[in-house]
XYZ file of C-alpha atoms in Angstrom:
354
model
C 20.208 108.370 201.606
C 18.732 105.595 199.489
C 20.500 103.283 197.031
C 19.296 100.774 194.472
C 21.668 97.882 193.793
C 20.807 95.971 190.626
C 21.927 92.340 190.852
C 23.637 92.940 194.171
C 23.899 89.419 195.600
C 27.252 88.288 194.193
C 30.851 88.336 195.381
C 31.031 92.137 195.416
C 27.397 93.133 195.788
C 26.624 91.298 198.994
C 29.511 93.028 200.756
C 28.619 96.408 199.289
C 25.040 96.138 200.528
C 26.308 95.491 204.055
C 28.721 98.418 203.937
C 26.065 100.800 202.661
C 23.647 99.654 205.341
C 26.307 100.112 208.019
C 26.847 103.615 206.667
C 23.219 104.549 207.183
C 21.926 103.994 203.661
C 18.553 102.437 202.925
C 19.223 99.839 200.245
C 16.951 98.119 197.740
C 18.528 95.073 196.086
C 17.187 93.280 193.024
C 17.604 89.517 192.962
C 16.354 86.570 190.936
C 16.220 84.368 194.048
C 13.280 84.200 196.416
C 13.556 83.865 200.167
C 16.318 86.381 200.840
C 15.923 88.392 204.010
C 17.924 91.490 204.791
C 18.971 93.424 207.842
C 17.136 96.585 208.849
C 17.248 99.077 206.019
C 17.841 96.451 203.319
C 14.987 95.324 201.081
C 15.308 92.505 198.536
C 13.075 92.835 195.484
C 12.588 89.688 193.404
C 12.709 90.288 189.682
C 14.881 90.613 186.588
C 16.223 94.089 185.885
C 16.434 93.130 182.205
C 12.632 93.186 182.233
C 11.614 96.702 181.266
C 8.388 96.715 183.258
C 10.129 95.454 186.397
C 12.945 97.984 186.030
C 10.542 100.869 185.511
C 8.493 99.784 188.495
C 11.413 99.774 190.876
C 12.865 103.034 189.534
C 9.574 104.800 190.205
C 9.116 103.204 193.634
C 11.568 105.507 195.423
C 13.743 108.591 195.086
C 17.233 107.133 194.751
C 20.441 108.947 195.519
C 22.531 106.239 193.855
C 22.083 103.246 191.570
C 24.818 100.604 191.524
C 24.435 98.386 188.467
C 25.984 94.900 188.539
C 23.926 93.703 185.569
C 25.508 92.331 182.389
C 23.946 94.253 179.508
C 24.155 93.706 175.775
C 25.187 96.925 174.080
C 21.910 97.433 172.245
C 19.884 96.657 175.339
C 21.886 99.095 177.438
C 21.523 101.829 174.844
C 17.767 101.587 175.319
C 17.791 101.791 179.137
C 20.811 104.020 179.830
C 18.875 107.291 179.844
C 16.316 105.854 182.249
C 19.038 104.608 184.589
C 20.880 107.926 184.491
C 17.703 109.828 185.234
C 16.687 107.415 187.987
C 19.203 108.646 190.574
C 21.604 111.438 191.387
C 24.480 109.049 190.692
C 24.596 105.993 188.444
C 27.508 103.611 189.060
C 28.152 101.242 186.170
C 30.080 98.104 187.067
C 32.317 97.517 184.078
C 35.391 95.253 184.146
C 39.155 95.382 183.945
C 38.703 93.049 180.984
C 37.965 96.080 178.804
C 41.729 96.712 178.683
C 44.040 95.526 175.953
C 47.454 94.150 176.856
C 49.604 96.657 178.755
C 52.443 96.425 181.307
C 50.313 98.158 183.964
C 46.582 98.826 183.666
C 45.737 102.452 184.385
C 42.340 104.045 183.850
C 43.570 105.574 180.595
C 45.141 102.392 179.233
C 44.006 101.291 175.742
C 40.823 99.253 175.570
C 40.298 96.222 173.366
C 37.283 97.874 171.757
C 39.508 100.736 170.597
C 42.730 98.998 169.522
C 41.937 95.386 168.619
C 42.502 94.461 164.980
C 40.636 91.176 165.255
C 37.688 91.933 162.978
C 35.913 88.700 163.827
C 36.141 89.528 167.518
C 35.010 93.103 167.005
C 31.881 91.854 165.253
C 30.823 90.160 168.502
C 29.360 91.696 171.631
C 31.590 89.607 173.885
C 31.718 90.585 177.562
C 34.785 92.853 177.387
C 33.548 94.608 174.256
C 30.011 95.006 175.597
C 31.310 96.562 178.820
C 33.477 99.029 176.882
C 30.638 99.926 174.534
C 28.297 100.484 177.478
C 30.913 102.829 178.928
C 30.823 104.708 175.623
C 27.042 105.006 175.819
C 27.454 106.757 179.168
C 30.157 109.091 177.876
C 27.995 110.064 174.899
C 24.858 110.520 177.004
C 25.302 114.226 177.596
C 25.039 113.575 181.322
C 27.797 113.651 183.913
C 26.181 111.838 186.849
C 27.768 108.489 186.032
C 30.736 106.671 187.562
C 32.488 103.726 185.885
C 34.018 101.024 188.102
C 36.299 98.366 186.599
C 36.807 95.461 189.022
C 39.421 92.804 188.408
C 38.962 89.102 189.118
C 37.344 88.641 192.514
C 37.078 85.756 194.938
C 34.668 85.205 197.798
C 33.858 82.531 200.380
C 30.361 82.312 198.928
C 31.768 80.189 196.093
C 33.505 82.624 193.758
C 36.801 80.943 192.842
C 38.271 81.044 189.350
C 41.165 79.116 187.852
C 42.087 80.494 184.462
C 38.763 80.659 182.636
C 37.275 77.778 184.636
C 34.648 78.670 187.212
C 34.212 76.858 190.522
C 31.431 74.741 189.034
C 34.066 73.037 186.916
C 37.487 72.974 188.560
C 36.333 73.009 192.197
C 33.441 70.590 191.688
C 35.743 68.163 189.879
C 38.394 68.436 192.589
C 35.812 67.874 195.338
C 34.663 64.710 193.548
C 38.099 63.301 192.736
C 38.307 64.251 189.059
C 41.147 65.914 187.200
C 41.082 69.181 185.300
C 43.031 70.176 182.195
C 45.135 73.325 181.887
C 47.832 74.514 179.462
C 51.292 75.235 180.843
C 51.386 78.520 178.931
C 48.463 79.829 180.978
C 49.894 78.751 184.321
C 52.923 80.981 183.746
C 50.818 84.103 183.119
C 50.282 86.705 185.835
C 46.869 87.620 187.180
C 45.315 89.727 189.914
C 42.878 88.273 192.467
C 41.026 90.604 194.830
C 38.724 89.825 197.733
C 35.125 90.716 196.918
C 34.992 92.448 200.297
C 37.949 94.675 199.384
C 36.413 95.580 196.032
C 33.218 96.477 197.890
C 35.197 98.803 200.187
C 36.576 100.628 197.165
C 33.178 100.788 195.521
C 31.495 102.018 198.691
C 33.869 104.988 198.718
C 32.505 106.008 195.310
C 28.807 105.745 196.175
C 27.367 109.164 196.922
C 30.734 110.773 196.218
C 30.342 113.839 194.027
C 34.041 113.805 193.147
C 33.543 110.423 191.438
C 31.037 111.728 188.885
C 32.243 111.463 185.298
C 35.222 109.337 186.364
C 36.421 105.754 185.853
C 38.217 103.703 188.500
C 40.106 100.415 188.642
C 38.853 98.313 191.555
C 41.506 95.696 192.267
C 44.611 94.968 194.237
C 47.920 95.991 192.698
C 49.344 92.652 193.809
C 49.796 90.073 191.065
C 50.709 86.398 190.987
C 51.007 83.684 188.329
C 48.147 81.246 187.808
C 50.524 78.480 188.904
C 50.593 80.066 192.380
C 46.814 80.434 192.409
C 46.676 76.700 191.734
C 49.072 75.989 194.599
C 47.003 78.141 196.969
C 43.930 76.083 196.093
C 45.937 72.890 196.632
C 46.539 73.911 200.240
C 42.830 73.223 200.842
C 42.110 70.211 198.623
C 43.785 68.079 195.937
C 43.595 69.646 192.479
C 44.928 67.235 189.861
C 45.903 68.823 186.544
C 46.681 67.201 183.201
C 48.299 69.311 180.467
C 46.460 70.344 177.337
C 46.897 72.821 174.510
C 45.543 76.348 174.588
C 43.073 75.517 171.820
C 41.818 72.456 173.700
C 41.377 74.520 176.841
C 39.527 77.275 174.990
C 37.234 74.631 173.462
C 36.548 72.968 176.798
C 35.615 76.232 178.497
C 33.970 77.703 175.388
C 35.690 80.982 176.242
C 38.355 81.684 173.592
C 38.184 85.477 173.813
C 38.359 85.512 177.595
C 41.382 83.234 177.376
C 43.345 84.922 174.603
C 42.323 88.535 175.323
C 42.666 88.464 179.087
C 43.999 85.384 180.836
C 46.913 85.077 178.421
C 47.970 88.641 179.218
C 50.155 89.407 182.231
C 47.776 91.559 184.280
C 49.044 94.175 186.750
C 46.612 96.856 187.958
C 47.307 100.413 189.095
C 44.727 101.067 191.836
C 46.165 104.338 193.143
C 43.230 106.430 191.919
C 40.543 104.571 193.863
C 42.743 104.074 196.931
C 43.167 107.834 197.090
C 39.405 108.304 197.087
C 38.845 105.529 199.627
C 41.567 106.804 201.933
C 43.231 103.409 202.203
C 46.526 101.927 201.055
C 47.533 98.738 199.301
C 48.647 97.372 202.680
C 45.029 97.617 203.867
C 43.903 95.072 201.248
C 43.950 91.344 201.941
C 47.037 89.651 200.448
C 45.848 87.428 197.612
C 47.500 84.209 198.732
C 46.196 84.457 202.294
C 42.778 85.706 201.300
C 42.223 83.025 198.666
C 43.221 80.270 201.057
C 41.051 81.573 203.881
C 38.042 82.056 201.605
C 38.269 78.568 200.103
C 38.729 76.983 203.534
C 35.678 78.854 204.812
C 33.650 77.732 201.804
C 34.619 74.087 202.276
C 34.011 74.185 206.039
C 30.533 75.573 205.461
C 29.626 72.627 203.253
C 29.316 74.973 200.311
C 28.039 73.587 197.047
C 28.702 74.615 193.463
C 26.596 73.958 190.396
C 28.552 71.996 187.769
C 27.804 72.882 184.125
C 27.242 69.609 182.306
C 28.673 70.712 178.974
C 31.920 72.130 180.335
C 32.534 69.105 182.534
C 31.844 66.822 179.583
C 34.491 68.591 177.528
C 37.001 68.513 180.387
C 36.302 64.771 180.613
C 37.256 64.496 176.953
C 40.649 66.010 177.775
C 41.307 64.043 180.971
C 39.946 60.694 179.776
C 37.450 60.548 182.642
C 33.674 60.350 182.844
C 31.957 62.347 185.583
C 28.438 61.742 184.241
C 27.558 59.420 187.122
C 28.150 62.141 189.706
C 26.305 64.663 187.570
C 23.308 62.332 187.296
C 23.121 61.976 191.065
C 22.209 65.657 191.222
C 18.843 64.902 189.588
C 17.158 65.499 186.216
C 18.834 62.466 184.623
C 17.446 62.839 181.107
C 18.322 66.518 180.622
C 21.683 66.025 182.357
C 22.626 63.134 180.073
C 21.535 65.095 177.013
C 23.531 68.184 178.014
C 26.568 66.037 178.755
C 26.421 64.338 175.362
C 25.835 67.601 173.520
C 28.607 69.343 175.413
C 31.144 66.689 174.547
C 30.391 67.002 170.844
C 30.211 70.800 170.658
C 32.753 72.222 168.219
C 35.310 69.583 169.112
C 38.967 70.331 168.465
């Protein structure tokens, strides 16, 4: 059995590749980074799957039983390549997102999607992440083929550096905390409920779908059913390092992160996921998944012990500085490229200020 994993080096993909290899699969993995070496049966191919020539070359290089697609596609772009991806393997697994869902008490596979029920015309005119994922799902459903599987992961964490806090990525909140700076967060967000799943656990669920004929033409939630408020996520992180928070408004926070739709159409919803469908396929129970509080703490401790580094976005950190009254430019400059760093910092601080 042979699988192609597009963009398979992240919090979920790296674990999935290992599981497939352990299960006897030969795995080709596309990556933008050079110098990766794999175990026996794993081959890393350097290139960008958004490049049509590269994608065609790798699709014709082998006879694939499954393609697992972690790429982020624009709707129009995906419409152009979907037929080729579907015809490139016996099974095409599209990694969507739980963010496609509108607000609901419990997220089931048939729960309403934002793309179908939102009345925000300005939002619907965009191709924002949640909308693009839903529209790509629709492309598959309208394809006339049935060899696709849709997987909708929730928020994941991983000791490789995948740690989110609200809409802030590790390059902002974790980098600032590691360097003694504050972050800004609204109290309204901290009271909202989220779901945080180990990337390794999501990979276990996903692995159960790869090569599984019963999964064809189906969609699955890939997440723990456990939920916790963002305030508890913050406290879990504080068990490993100081995380100083100053309050701000929701609009200020959305401006700083430049992610208003992610904030208002996901993080400000209370998210609880029904994962019974995928657990039934995988033959595991909720008790077999890592508890979020323990898993988050262990992953962050492992990351810090390893001397892990995160890449701080200059613009986002500049805007957080504007809310906290600090100036982290000196530490950013010490990372190199002083002229471009200073320019990005200045531009970021001025961008659409509220």
